[in-house]
Coordinates of C-alpha atoms in Angstrom, one line a residue:
X1002 CA 178.1 52.9 309.3
X1003 CA 178.8 54.6 305.7
X1004 CA 179.1 58.0 305.3
X1005 CA 178.5 60.6 302.6
X1006 CA 179.5 64.3 302.5
X1007 CA 179.6 66.0 299.0
X1008 CA 181.6 69.7 298.1
X1009 CA 179.4 72.8 297.8
X1010 CA 179.2 75.2 295.4
X1011 CA 178.1 78.8 296.0
X1012 CA 175.6 80.2 293.3
X1013 CA 175.1 83.2 294.4
X1014 CA 176.3 85.7 297.3
X1015 CA 180.0 84.7 297.6
X1016 CA 182.1 86.7 300.4
X1017 CA 178.4 87.7 302.1
X1018 CA 179.1 85.1 304.7
X1019 CA 182.2 86.9 306.2
X1020 CA 180.7 90.6 305.6
X1021 CA 177.5 89.9 307.4
X1022 CA 179.7 88.6 310.3
X1023 CA 180.9 92.2 310.7
X1024 CA 177.4 93.4 312.0
X1025 CA 178.8 92.9 315.6
X1026 CA 180.5 96.1 315.1
X1027 CA 178.3 97.8 312.6
X1028 CA 175.0 97.6 312.8
X1029 CA 174.4 99.2 309.4
X1030 CA 175.8 96.4 307.9
X1031 CA 173.2 95.0 305.9
X1032 CA 173.0 90.7 306.5
X1033 CA 174.6 88.4 304.4
X1034 CA 172.5 86.1 301.9
X1035 CA 174.1 83.0 300.2
X1036 CA 172.7 80.3 298.0
X1037 CA 174.5 77.5 298.7
X1038 CA 174.0 73.6 297.5
X1039 CA 176.2 70.2 298.1
X1040 CA 177.3 68.4 294.6
X1041 CA 177.3 65.4 293.1
X1042 CA 180.8 64.9 294.1
X1043 CA 182.4 64.1 297.2
X1044 CA 183.6 61.5 300.0
X1045 CA 182.6 58.4 300.6
X1046 CA 183.8 57.2 304.0
X1047 CA 182.5 54.0 306.3
X1048 CA 183.5 54.9 310.1
X1049 CA 183.1 52.6 313.5
X1050 CA 184.1 53.6 316.8
X1051 CA 187.8 53.1 317.6
X1052 CA 190.5 53.4 320.7
X1053 CA 192.5 55.9 318.8
X1054 CA 191.6 58.7 315.6
X1055 CA 192.5 56.5 312.3
X1056 CA 191.8 58.0 309.2
X1057 CA 192.4 55.1 306.7
X1058 CA 191.8 55.1 302.7
X1059 CA 190.5 52.7 300.3
X1060 CA 189.7 55.2 297.5
X1061 CA 191.1 54.2 294.5
X1062 CA 191.4 58.1 293.2
X1063 CA 194.0 58.9 296.3
X1064 CA 196.1 55.6 297.1
X1065 CA 199.1 56.9 294.7
X1066 CA 198.9 60.4 297.3
X1067 CA 197.8 58.7 300.6
X1068 CA 199.4 58.0 303.6
X1069 CA 197.0 56.5 306.6
X1070 CA 197.1 58.6 309.9
X1071 CA 196.8 57.2 313.7
X1072 CA 197.0 59.4 316.9
X1073 CA 195.8 59.3 320.1
X1074 CA 192.4 60.9 321.4
X1075 CA 194.9 63.4 323.0
X1076 CA 193.6 67.1 322.8
X1077 CA 197.2 68.4 323.1
X1078 CA 198.0 65.7 319.8
X1079 CA 195.8 66.6 317.7
X1080 CA 195.8 70.5 318.1
X1081 CA 199.3 69.9 317.2
X1082 CA 199.1 68.1 314.2
X1083 CA 195.6 70.2 313.3
X1084 CA 198.2 73.4 313.1
X1085 CA 200.6 71.5 311.0
X1086 CA 199.1 72.1 307.3
X1087 CA 198.7 68.5 306.2
X1088 CA 195.2 67.6 304.9
X1089 CA 194.8 65.3 307.8
X1090 CA 194.8 69.1 310.0
X1091 CA 191.2 69.4 308.7
X1092 CA 190.1 66.1 310.4
X1093 CA 192.4 66.2 313.9
X1094 CA 190.7 69.9 314.2
X1095 CA 187.7 68.2 314.7
X1096 CA 188.6 65.2 316.6
X1097 CA 190.6 67.6 319.1
X1098 CA 187.0 69.7 319.6
X1099 CA 185.3 66.9 320.1
X1100 CA 187.7 65.2 322.1
X1101 CA 187.3 68.5 324.6
X1102 CA 183.8 68.9 324.8
X1103 CA 182.1 65.6 324.4
X1104 CA 183.1 62.3 326.4
X1105 CA 183.8 60.5 323.4
X1106 CA 186.5 57.6 322.3
X1107 CA 187.8 57.4 318.9
X1108 CA 186.9 56.9 315.4
X1109 CA 188.2 55.0 312.7
X1110 CA 187.0 56.5 309.3
X1111 CA 187.8 54.7 306.0
X1112 CA 188.0 56.7 303.1
X1113 CA 186.1 54.5 299.9
X1114 CA 185.9 57.2 297.3
X1115 CA 186.4 60.8 296.7
X1116 CA 185.1 62.4 293.7
X1117 CA 185.8 65.7 294.9
X1118 CA 188.3 67.8 293.3
X1119 CA 190.4 69.7 296.3
X1120 CA 191.7 73.1 295.7
X1121 CA 188.9 74.1 293.0
X1122 CA 186.8 76.5 295.3
X1123 CA 184.2 73.1 296.0
X1124 CA 185.4 73.0 299.6
X1125 CA 186.7 69.5 299.9
X1126 CA 188.2 70.5 303.3
X1127 CA 184.8 71.4 304.7
X1128 CA 183.6 68.5 303.6
X1129 CA 186.1 66.0 305.4
X1130 CA 185.2 68.1 308.7
X1131 CA 181.5 67.6 308.4
X1132 CA 182.6 64.2 308.0
X1133 CA 184.6 63.5 310.8
X1134 CA 182.0 65.8 313.0
X1135 CA 179.3 63.0 311.5
X1136 CA 180.8 60.1 312.2
X1137 CA 181.2 61.3 316.1
X1138 CA 178.2 62.2 316.7
X1139 CA 176.1 58.9 314.5
X1140 CA 178.9 56.8 316.5
X1141 CA 178.3 58.1 320.1
X1142 CA 174.8 59.3 319.5
X1143 CA 175.5 62.9 320.6
X1144 CA 172.3 63.9 318.9
X1145 CA 173.4 66.5 317.2
X1146 CA 171.1 67.9 314.4
X1147 CA 172.5 69.2 311.3
X1148 CA 173.0 72.7 312.4
X1149 CA 175.5 71.6 314.9
X1150 CA 177.4 69.1 312.8
X1151 CA 177.9 72.6 310.7
X1152 CA 179.3 74.4 313.7
X1153 CA 181.7 71.4 315.1
X1154 CA 182.8 71.5 311.3
X1155 CA 183.5 74.9 311.0
X1156 CA 185.3 75.5 314.4
X1157 CA 186.9 72.4 313.7
X1158 CA 188.8 73.8 310.4
X1159 CA 189.3 77.5 312.4
X1160 CA 191.6 75.1 314.1
X1161 CA 194.0 74.8 311.1
X1162 CA 195.8 77.3 309.4
X1163 CA 192.6 77.8 307.2
X1164 CA 190.2 80.7 307.4
X1165 CA 187.2 79.3 305.7
X1166 CA 183.8 81.1 305.7
X1167 CA 180.7 80.2 307.6
X1168 CA 178.6 79.0 304.1
X1169 CA 181.4 76.1 303.4
X1170 CA 180.0 73.8 305.6
X1171 CA 176.4 73.9 303.8
X1172 CA 177.8 70.8 302.4
X1173 CA 175.8 69.0 305.4
X1174 CA 172.6 69.6 304.2
X1175 CA 173.4 67.2 300.6
X1176 CA 172.9 67.6 297.4
X1177 CA 169.8 70.3 297.6
X1178 CA 170.0 74.4 297.8
X1179 CA 169.7 76.1 300.9
X1180 CA 169.5 79.8 301.4
X1181 CA 172.2 81.0 304.2
X1182 CA 171.7 83.6 306.1
X1183 CA 174.5 85.7 308.1
X1184 CA 173.6 88.2 311.1
X1185 CA 176.7 88.7 313.0
X1186 CA 177.4 85.7 314.8
X1187 CA 173.7 84.3 314.3
X1188 CA 173.5 81.6 311.2
X1189 CA 170.3 80.4 309.5
X1190 CA 169.7 77.6 306.4
X1191 CA 165.9 77.3 305.3
X1192 CA 166.2 74.4 302.1
X1193 CA 164.9 76.1 299.1
X1194 CA 162.0 74.4 296.7
X1195 CA 163.6 73.5 293.2
X1196 CA 160.3 73.2 290.7
X1197 CA 161.9 72.1 287.9
X1198 CA 165.6 70.5 287.2
X1199 CA 168.7 72.7 286.5
X1200 CA 171.5 71.6 284.8
X1201 CA 174.4 73.1 286.1
X1202 CA 178.4 72.4 285.2
X1203 CA 181.0 74.2 287.0
X1204 CA 184.6 73.4 286.3
X1205 CA 188.1 74.2 287.6
X1206 CA 190.0 77.1 285.3
X1207 CA 193.1 75.1 285.6
X1208 CA 194.5 78.5 286.3
X1209 CA 196.1 80.0 289.6
X1210 CA 194.5 82.8 292.0
X1211 CA 195.7 83.9 295.8
X1212 CA 192.5 83.7 297.6
X1213 CA 194.1 84.9 300.6
X1214 CA 195.1 88.1 299.0
X1215 CA 191.4 88.6 297.8
X1216 CA 190.2 87.8 301.3
X1217 CA 192.6 90.6 302.8
X1218 CA 192.5 93.0 299.8
X1219 CA 188.3 92.8 300.6
X1220 CA 188.3 92.6 304.0
X1221 CA 190.3 96.0 304.2
X1222 CA 186.5 97.6 303.7
X1223 CA 184.9 96.2 306.9
X1224 CA 183.6 96.8 309.1
X1225 CA 183.6 100.6 308.3
X1226 CA 183.7 101.8 304.4
X1227 CA 186.3 104.8 304.2
X1228 CA 186.0 105.5 300.5
X1229 CA 183.7 105.3 297.3
X1230 CA 185.5 101.9 296.4
X1231 CA 184.6 100.5 300.1
X1232 CA 181.0 101.7 299.9
X1233 CA 180.5 100.2 296.5
X1234 CA 181.7 97.3 298.1
X1235 CA 179.2 97.3 301.1
X1236 CA 176.5 97.4 298.7
X1237 CA 176.9 94.8 296.5
X1238 CA 177.9 92.5 299.4
X1239 CA 174.7 93.8 301.4
X1240 CA 171.5 95.6 300.1
X1241 CA 172.6 95.1 295.8
X1242 CA 173.1 91.0 297.1
X1243 CA 170.1 90.7 299.2
X1244 CA 167.7 92.2 296.6
X1245 CA 169.7 89.6 293.9
X1246 CA 169.4 86.5 296.4
X1247 CA 165.6 87.1 296.6
X1248 CA 165.2 87.0 292.7
X1249 CA 167.0 84.1 292.9
X1250 CA 164.7 82.2 295.3
X1251 CA 161.6 83.1 293.5
X1252 CA 163.4 82.1 290.1
X1253 CA 164.2 78.6 291.5
X1254 CA 160.9 78.3 293.5
X1255 CA 159.2 79.1 290.0
X1256 CA 161.4 76.8 287.7
X1257 CA 162.6 80.2 285.4
X1258 CA 165.9 78.7 284.8
X1259 CA 166.6 81.4 281.9
X1260 CA 165.7 84.2 284.3
X1261 CA 168.1 82.7 287.1
X1262 CA 170.4 82.3 284.3
X1263 CA 170.3 86.0 283.3
X1264 CA 170.8 86.8 287.1
X1265 CA 173.9 84.5 287.1
X1266 CA 174.9 87.2 284.5
X1267 CA 173.9 89.8 286.5
X1268 CA 175.5 89.2 289.8
X1269 CA 179.1 89.1 287.5
X1270 CA 178.7 92.1 286.4
X1271 CA 177.7 93.4 289.7
X1272 CA 181.0 92.0 291.2
X1273 CA 183.4 93.2 288.5
X1274 CA 182.1 96.6 288.7
X1275 CA 181.4 97.4 292.6
X1276 CA 183.8 94.6 294.0
X1277 CA 186.8 93.9 291.7
X1278 CA 188.2 97.0 291.4
X1279 CA 189.3 96.1 295.4
X1280 CA 191.6 93.7 294.3
X1281 CA 192.3 93.7 290.7
X1282 CA 195.4 91.8 290.5
X1283 CA 193.5 88.8 290.9
X1284 CA 189.8 89.8 290.4
X1285 CA 190.5 91.2 286.8
X1286 CA 190.6 87.1 286.3
X1287 CA 191.2 87.3 282.4
X1288 CA 190.8 83.3 282.0
X1289 CA 187.5 83.6 284.1
X1290 CA 186.1 86.4 281.7
X1291 CA 187.2 84.6 278.2
X1292 CA 185.3 81.3 279.1
X1293 CA 182.2 83.7 279.9
X1294 CA 182.1 85.2 277.1
X1295 CA 182.6 82.4 274.6
X1296 CA 180.2 82.1 271.8
X1297 CA 179.7 79.0 271.8
X1298 CA 179.2 78.5 275.7
X1299 CA 176.8 81.0 275.6
X1300 CA 174.2 79.3 273.0
X1301 CA 174.5 76.2 275.5
X1302 CA 173.2 77.9 278.5
X1303 CA 171.2 80.4 280.2
X1304 CA 173.8 82.3 282.4
X1305 CA 177.1 81.8 283.8
X1306 CA 179.7 83.6 286.6
X1307 CA 182.7 82.8 288.9
X1308 CA 183.0 80.7 292.0
X1309 CA 183.5 81.0 295.4
X1310 CA 186.3 83.6 296.3
X1311 CA 185.9 84.1 291.9
X1312 CA 189.3 85.1 290.2
X1313 CA 190.5 82.6 287.7
X1314 CA 189.9 79.4 290.1
X1315 CA 186.6 78.2 289.2
X1316 CA 183.9 78.9 286.8
X1317 CA 180.1 78.1 287.2
X1318 CA 177.3 77.8 284.3
X1319 CA 173.6 77.0 284.2
X1320 CA 172.5 74.5 281.2
X1321 CA 169.8 75.1 279.2
X1322 CA 168.6 71.5 279.4
X1323 CA 170.2 67.9 279.7
X1324 CA 171.6 67.8 276.0
X1325 CA 173.4 71.1 276.3
X1326 CA 174.3 70.2 279.9
X1327 CA 176.0 67.3 278.1
X1328 CA 177.9 69.2 274.9
X1329 CA 178.8 72.5 277.3
X1330 CA 181.0 69.5 279.2
X1331 CA 182.8 67.8 276.1
X1332 CA 183.6 71.4 274.9
X1333 CA 184.9 72.5 278.2
X1334 CA 187.3 69.7 278.5
X1335 CA 188.3 69.7 274.8
X1336 CA 189.7 73.4 275.6
X1337 CA 191.8 72.3 278.7
X1338 CA 188.9 72.9 281.3
X1339 CA 188.1 69.8 284.1
X1340 CA 184.5 70.3 284.2
X1341 CA 181.8 68.4 286.5
X1342 CA 178.4 68.1 286.2
X1343 CA 175.7 68.9 289.3
X1344 CA 172.0 68.2 288.2
X1345 CA 169.6 70.0 291.0
X1346 CA 166.8 67.9 291.2
X1347 CA 163.2 69.3 291.2
X1348 CA 161.3 68.1 294.1
X1349 CA 158.5 66.7 293.0
X1350 CA 155.0 67.6 294.6
X1351 CA 153.0 65.5 296.5
X1352 CA 149.8 65.1 293.9
X1353 CA 148.7 61.3 295.3
X1354 CA 147.2 60.6 298.3
X1355 CA 146.2 57.2 300.1
X1356 CA 143.4 56.6 302.7
X1357 CA 143.0 53.0 304.3
X1358 CA 139.8 52.1 304.9
X1359 CA 140.0 48.5 305.3
X1360 CA 139.3 47.8 308.7
X1361 CA 135.8 46.5 310.0
X1362 CA 135.6 48.6 313.2
X1363 CA 135.0 46.0 315.9
X1364 CA 135.2 48.5 318.6
X1365 CA 132.5 50.5 317.2
X1366 CA 130.0 48.0 317.0
X1367 CA 127.4 47.3 316.4
X1368 CA 126.7 50.4 314.2
X1369 CA 129.6 49.2 311.4
X1370 CA 127.3 46.5 310.8
X1371 CA 125.5 48.8 308.3
X1372 CA 127.6 51.5 307.7
X1373 CA 131.5 51.7 307.6
X1374 CA 133.2 53.7 310.2
X1375 CA 134.7 56.4 307.8
X1376 CA 131.1 57.0 306.6
X1377 CA 130.3 57.6 310.6
X1378 CA 128.5 61.7 310.4
X1379 CA 130.2 64.7 311.8
X1380 CA 129.2 68.2 311.7
X1381 CA 132.3 70.1 310.1
X1382 CA 133.1 73.7 310.7
X1383 CA 131.3 74.7 307.9
X1384 CA 127.9 73.4 309.5
X1385 CA 127.0 70.3 307.5
X1386 CA 126.5 67.4 308.3
X1387 CA 129.3 65.2 306.4
X1388 CA 130.6 61.6 306.2
X1389 CA 134.1 61.7 307.9
X1390 CA 135.8 60.3 304.6
X1391 CA 134.3 63.1 302.8
X1392 CA 136.0 65.5 305.7
X1393 CA 139.4 64.0 304.7
X1394 CA 139.1 64.2 301.3
X1395 CA 138.4 67.6 301.3
X1396 CA 141.4 68.6 303.3
X1397 CA 143.5 66.5 300.3
X1398 CA 141.7 68.7 297.9
X1399 CA 142.4 72.0 299.7
X1400 CA 146.3 70.7 299.5
X1401 CA 146.5 70.5 296.0
X1402 CA 146.1 66.4 295.9
X1403 CA 144.9 65.4 292.4
X1404 CA 144.7 61.5 293.1
X1405 CA 143.1 59.5 296.2
X1406 CA 143.2 55.8 296.4
X1407 CA 141.6 54.2 299.2
X1408 CA 142.0 50.7 300.6
X1409 CA 139.2 48.7 300.8
X1410 CA 138.9 45.4 302.1
X1411 CA 136.7 43.9 299.5
X1412 CA 134.8 44.9 296.1
X1413 CA 131.8 44.3 298.2
X1414 CA 132.9 47.5 300.3
X1415 CA 133.1 49.5 297.0
X1416 CA 129.4 49.1 296.5
X1417 CA 129.0 52.4 299.5
X1418 CA 131.7 54.8 297.7
X1419 CA 130.0 54.2 294.4
X1420 CA 126.5 55.0 295.6
X1421 CA 127.9 58.0 297.6
X1422 CA 130.6 59.3 295.1
X1423 CA 129.0 58.1 291.5
X1424 CA 125.9 58.2 291.6
X1425 CA 123.6 61.2 291.3
X1426 CA 120.6 62.1 293.9
X1427 CA 117.1 61.4 292.4
X1428 CA 115.5 64.6 290.9
X1429 CA 112.9 64.2 293.5
X1430 CA 115.3 64.4 296.3
X1431 CA 117.7 67.2 294.4
X1432 CA 115.1 69.5 293.6
X1433 CA 114.6 69.6 297.7
X1434 CA 118.4 70.8 298.3
X1435 CA 118.7 74.6 298.6
X1436 CA 121.3 76.5 295.6
X1437 CA 124.1 75.7 298.2
X1438 CA 123.4 72.3 299.1
X1439 CA 122.9 71.5 295.3
X1440 CA 126.2 73.3 294.4
X1441 CA 127.7 70.9 297.3
X1442 CA 126.4 67.5 295.7
X1443 CA 128.1 68.4 292.6
X1444 CA 131.4 68.8 294.3
X1445 CA 130.5 65.0 295.7
X1446 CA 130.6 63.6 292.2
X1447 CA 133.6 65.8 291.4
X1448 CA 135.3 64.4 294.0
X1449 CA 134.8 61.3 293.0
X1450 CA 136.2 61.5 289.6
X1451 CA 139.5 61.3 291.9
X1452 CA 138.9 58.2 293.7
X1453 CA 141.1 54.8 293.0
X1454 CA 140.2 52.0 295.0
X1455 CA 142.4 48.9 295.9
X1456 CA 141.5 46.1 298.0
X1457 CA 143.6 44.3 301.0
X1458 CA 142.4 40.5 300.5
X1459 CA 144.9 39.1 303.1
X1460 CA 145.1 40.8 306.3
X1461 CA 148.7 41.0 307.1
X1462 CA 148.8 44.4 308.6
X1463 CA 148.8 48.0 308.4
X1464 CA 152.2 47.9 306.0
X1465 CA 150.9 45.4 304.1
X1466 CA 147.2 47.5 303.7
X1467 CA 149.8 50.4 302.2
X1468 CA 151.4 47.7 300.0
X1469 CA 148.8 47.9 298.1
X1470 CA 148.9 51.4 296.6
X1471 CA 152.2 50.4 295.2
X1472 CA 151.3 50.3 291.5
X1473 CA 148.9 53.5 292.0
X1474 CA 151.8 55.4 293.8
X1475 CA 154.4 54.3 291.0
X1476 CA 157.5 56.2 293.1
X1477 CA 155.9 59.6 293.5
X1478 CA 155.8 60.9 297.0
X1479 CA 152.3 60.3 298.5
X1480 CA 150.6 61.8 301.5
X1481 CA 149.3 58.9 303.8
X1482 CA 145.9 59.6 305.8
X1483 CA 144.4 57.7 308.5
X1484 CA 141.0 57.0 307.6
X1485 CA 139.3 57.2 311.4
X1486 CA 141.0 60.4 312.4
X1487 CA 140.3 64.0 311.7
X1488 CA 142.6 66.7 311.5
X1489 CA 141.9 70.8 312.5
X1490 CA 144.4 73.2 311.9
X1491 CA 144.9 76.1 313.7
X1492 CA 145.8 78.2 310.8
X1493 CA 144.3 78.4 307.0
X1494 CA 146.6 75.7 306.0
X1495 CA 145.3 72.7 306.1
X1496 CA 147.7 70.5 308.2
X1497 CA 148.1 67.9 305.3
X1498 CA 149.0 71.5 303.4
X1499 CA 151.2 72.0 305.9
X1500 CA 153.2 68.4 306.0
X1501 CA 153.3 68.9 302.0
X1502 CA 155.1 71.9 301.9
X1503 CA 157.6 70.9 304.6
X1504 CA 158.6 67.9 302.5
X1505 CA 159.2 69.9 299.6
X1506 CA 162.0 71.7 301.3
X1507 CA 163.6 68.5 302.8
X1508 CA 162.6 66.0 300.1
X1509 CA 162.5 63.0 302.9
X1510 CA 159.9 61.0 304.6
X1511 CA 158.3 62.7 306.9
X1512 CA 155.9 61.7 310.0
X1513 CA 153.3 64.6 311.2
X1514 CA 154.0 64.4 315.5
X1515 CA 152.4 66.1 318.4
X1516 CA 153.3 66.1 321.7
X1517 CA 151.1 63.0 324.2
X1518 CA 151.4 62.9 328.1
X1519 CA 154.3 60.3 329.2
X1520 CA 151.6 58.5 330.8
X1521 CA 149.7 57.4 327.6
X1522 CA 152.7 56.2 325.5
X1523 CA 152.3 52.8 325.6
X1524 CA 149.2 53.3 323.7
X1525 CA 150.9 55.2 320.3
X1526 CA 153.9 55.1 317.9
X1527 CA 156.6 57.6 320.2
X1528 CA 159.1 59.3 317.9
X1529 CA 162.6 61.1 319.2
X1530 CA 165.4 63.0 317.5
X1531 CA 166.8 66.4 317.6
X1532 CA 165.4 69.6 316.7
X1533 CA 166.4 70.9 313.3
X1534 CA 164.8 74.8 313.1
X1535 CA 164.4 77.1 315.9
X1536 CA 160.8 77.0 316.1
X1537 CA 161.3 73.6 317.0
X1538 CA 158.9 72.2 314.5
X1539 CA 161.0 70.2 312.1
X1540 CA 162.1 67.2 314.3
X1541 CA 165.4 65.1 312.5
X1542 CA 164.5 61.7 313.8
X1543 CA 166.8 59.1 315.7
X1544 CA 164.3 56.8 316.9
X1545 CA 160.7 55.5 316.3
X1546 CA 159.8 53.3 318.8
X1547 CA 156.2 51.5 318.6
X1548 CA 154.1 51.2 322.1
X1549 CA 156.8 51.8 324.5
X1550 CA 156.6 51.4 328.2
X1551 CA 156.7 54.6 330.3
X1552 CA 159.7 54.0 332.0
X1553 CA 161.7 53.4 328.4
X1554 CA 160.4 55.9 326.8
X1555 CA 161.2 58.4 329.6
X1556 CA 164.8 57.4 329.8
X1557 CA 165.1 57.4 326.1
X1558 CA 162.6 58.7 324.3
X1559 CA 162.0 62.4 325.4
X1560 CA 162.8 65.6 323.2
X1561 CA 163.9 68.7 325.4
X1562 CA 162.3 71.8 323.7
X1563 CA 163.8 75.1 324.2
X1564 CA 162.3 76.4 327.2
X1565 CA 163.7 73.3 329.1
X1566 CA 161.0 71.0 329.1
X1567 CA 161.1 67.3 328.5
X1568 CA 157.8 66.0 325.8
X1569 CA 157.1 63.0 324.4
X1570 CA 156.0 63.0 320.9
X1571 CA 153.5 60.6 319.2
X1572 CA 152.5 60.3 315.2
X1573 CA 149.7 63.1 314.4
X1574 CA 148.1 60.7 311.7
X1575 CA 149.5 61.9 308.6
X1576 CA 152.8 60.4 306.7
X1577 CA 154.6 61.7 303.0
X1578 CA 155.8 58.4 301.8
X1579 CA 158.3 58.8 299.3
X1580 CA 159.2 55.9 296.8
X1581 CA 162.2 54.0 299.4
X1582 CA 159.4 53.5 302.2
X1583 CA 157.4 50.9 299.3
X1584 CA 160.8 49.1 298.5
X1585 CA 161.0 48.4 301.8
X1586 CA 157.2 47.0 302.4
X1587 CA 157.8 45.4 299.5
X1588 CA 160.9 43.8 300.9
X1589 CA 159.2 43.4 304.3
X1590 CA 156.6 41.3 302.2
X1591 CA 158.8 39.2 300.3
X1592 CA 160.6 37.9 303.4
X1593 CA 156.9 37.8 305.8
X1594 CA 157.4 34.1 307.2
X1595 CA 153.8 34.2 308.6
X1596 CA 154.5 35.3 312.2
X1597 CA 152.8 38.5 313.3
X1598 CA 151.8 41.8 310.6
X1599 CA 153.4 43.1 308.2
X1600 CA 154.0 47.2 309.9
X1601 CA 154.6 50.2 308.3
X1602 CA 156.5 51.5 311.7
X1603 CA 158.6 48.7 311.1
X1604 CA 159.6 49.7 307.4
X1605 CA 159.6 53.2 308.4
X1606 CA 161.8 52.6 311.4
X1607 CA 164.2 50.8 308.1
X1608 CA 164.5 53.7 306.2
X1609 CA 164.6 56.2 308.6
X1610 CA 167.9 54.3 309.2
X1611 CA 169.0 54.4 305.9
X1612 CA 167.9 58.0 304.8
X1613 CA 167.0 60.0 307.4
X1614 CA 163.3 61.1 308.1
X1615 CA 162.1 64.5 309.1
X1616 CA 158.9 64.6 312.3
X1617 CA 156.6 67.6 311.6
X1618 CA 154.9 69.1 314.4
X1619 CA 152.1 70.4 312.4
X1620 CA 149.5 73.4 313.9
X1621 CA 147.0 71.7 314.5
X1622 CA 145.3 68.9 316.8
X1623 CA 144.0 65.5 315.6
X1624 CA 140.8 63.6 316.6
X1625 CA 140.5 59.6 316.9
X1626 CA 137.7 58.4 315.8
X1627 CA 138.5 54.4 316.2
X1628 CA 137.0 54.0 319.7
X1629 CA 134.1 54.8 321.4
X1630 CA 135.6 57.2 323.5
X1631 CA 137.2 58.8 321.3
X1632 CA 134.0 59.2 318.6
X1633 CA 132.4 61.0 321.6
X1634 CA 134.8 63.2 322.0
X1635 CA 135.4 64.1 318.3
X1636 CA 131.5 64.9 318.1
X1637 CA 131.7 67.2 321.0
X1638 CA 134.5 69.0 320.0
X1639 CA 135.3 68.8 316.3

C-alpha cells in the first residue's frame, strides 16, 4: 500500500500542549489549546508485510545520506535501537510498542519521497512515527482510528531520546487545520472549517536555537508559578492563549485572512512580552524579529510569527494572496532562507443536491400507473399534505442547498414536475386558498426555479443514474438523497444539514448511517469501521458490504460501542459525494461489460480504499417509501 504523512505546522498555541498536561498536578492551570495543520511537504512510502522490521529508501532526496535498516521483530532489540539517537530510532520506537501490545508480524517500509525538511520545526520525527504506526495498523487490520495512530506514534517517539509534544502528531490528520485541546492526560482534536483559501509561507531561518534549553527554562514555571514572570507565562499559555485561539477559530471559519494575520502579530507580541523573558538567551531571537520587521515582507503579508518552540528556528507568514505568496517565497530565498509554501484549501460548502427519481415503483403498483411514487401524499410535521418530493426539497433548501438535480427516467416524466413546480394554480383555485396556503403556493414555484433535470435513458443501475448528474456537479461536492425515503430529525437541524456540517469539517466523502438489527442486515448495505470521536457519531469506515449474510456480518461487520454492545450499521439514505466518486463512476461505466449493474456501492468502496470515507450517525430517523409495508408505516408515523 501507498502511504503519505505530512509534517505539521503549529499556527497558534505553541507550548500549550505540555503546559496543559500539568493540570494533573495543578487544577488551576487552564487547558492548553493549539491550532495545528499538516503541511504540503511530507514523507511518501510504500509498506508491505514482512517477517522483519525493515526501512529502505528510494527517495532521491535522501540517497546520499541513507543506509537501509533491518531488525528482527524483537522488542528488546528494537528498544535498544530506539535509544540509539539515529533517525531510525523513531521507527524502532513505534515498532517496539506494536510488538509489545499487538500480535503483529514485521513491516517493510520503503520511503519513496522525502520533501519534508528535518530539524526545521515541522516534526519530521512525528511524521515518520505516524507513518510507521499507520503501516502496522492497515497491514494487520488493527482497527485503530486516527487518534489511536497518534497515541502510538507519541509513545513510540517517547521511547527515543526525543521529548516531543502532544501536538506534533497532528500530522496524522493530513493537510488540514485542527483544533487541539490538552487537559491533563486527555487530548481532544477537532477539524476546523476553512471558509476561504489561506496562503501560508513558512521558512527555515537557517540560524541556531537550543530547543532543549527553551523547554527546560519554560518548564521551570510549572506546575506552580513562583514569581511574576512565571505567572505571566501561565496566563500567556492558559487564559490568554484560550482567548486568542477562540478568535483564530472564528477568523478561519469566516475566511477573514486580514484579522487572522493581525492575530499572528498579536500572538508574537504576547509571546515576546510574557514568555520570552524566561529564556532570553534563546527567545530574544534576533533573526526572527529582523525578518518579521522587514518592510517589504510586510507589504506582502497580513502578519507573521515564530514557529514551534520559537527562537531563531523557523518563521511563518500569512500572505495576502497567491501572487504575494509566490513573491514572498522568491524574496525569502534571495535573502538566504529556505521557504516553503502551504495553501490551506477552503472546504467548499455543499450547495448542490441530487435526488434520483427514475424508478417506476413496481412494488407500489398500481398507484404508480398514474402517480410517480415521489408524488405520493404524506402528512408533514406542519400538518400540510405534501408530495414526498416536496418534503425532500424543503429539507434541502432548509440546509442551504441552492440547486437540485432530479434524475428522471425519460423526458415524458418531466411533465408531472413541470405541472407541479412551474405552473401556477388557476385563479379560481388560488383564490380559494387562505393566506398561508397562498404563500406556500409561491414557495412551491420558487423551489421549482432551483430544479434541474437529467435523464437515465438506459437503466444500468443506481450508480449509472447518479453519474448522469456529472455535468451538473462539475467537480463540486454534492449531497445525494433517495427519492423514496423521508428523514425526520430529532433536533432543530435537518438531517441533511447535520451531514453537510460533518463534511465541512472532514472534507471526505460521507455516508449517513444508522444501526439496524443483525437479523435484517441481508436487506441493506452494511458498513463497519472505527469510531473517530468520543460521541460515536463519526465512523472511520473500513468496510462497505452490500447485503451480507447475517453470519458474515456477525463475524466481520460488527462495531463496538463505548458501552460494550456490538451494533450493525446500514446506510441511512443520505450521502456526500465528492469529485473522486464521480471519477470512479465514470471509470466503472467505461469498463462496463454489460453484466450486472453499475452500482454506487461499488464505486464508494473503491473510493474509500483510495481516500477514506466517514460514516455519520445522524440524530434522526429514516422512513422508507419503497414498498407497501414501509409506506404504510411512514403514513402512520411520519
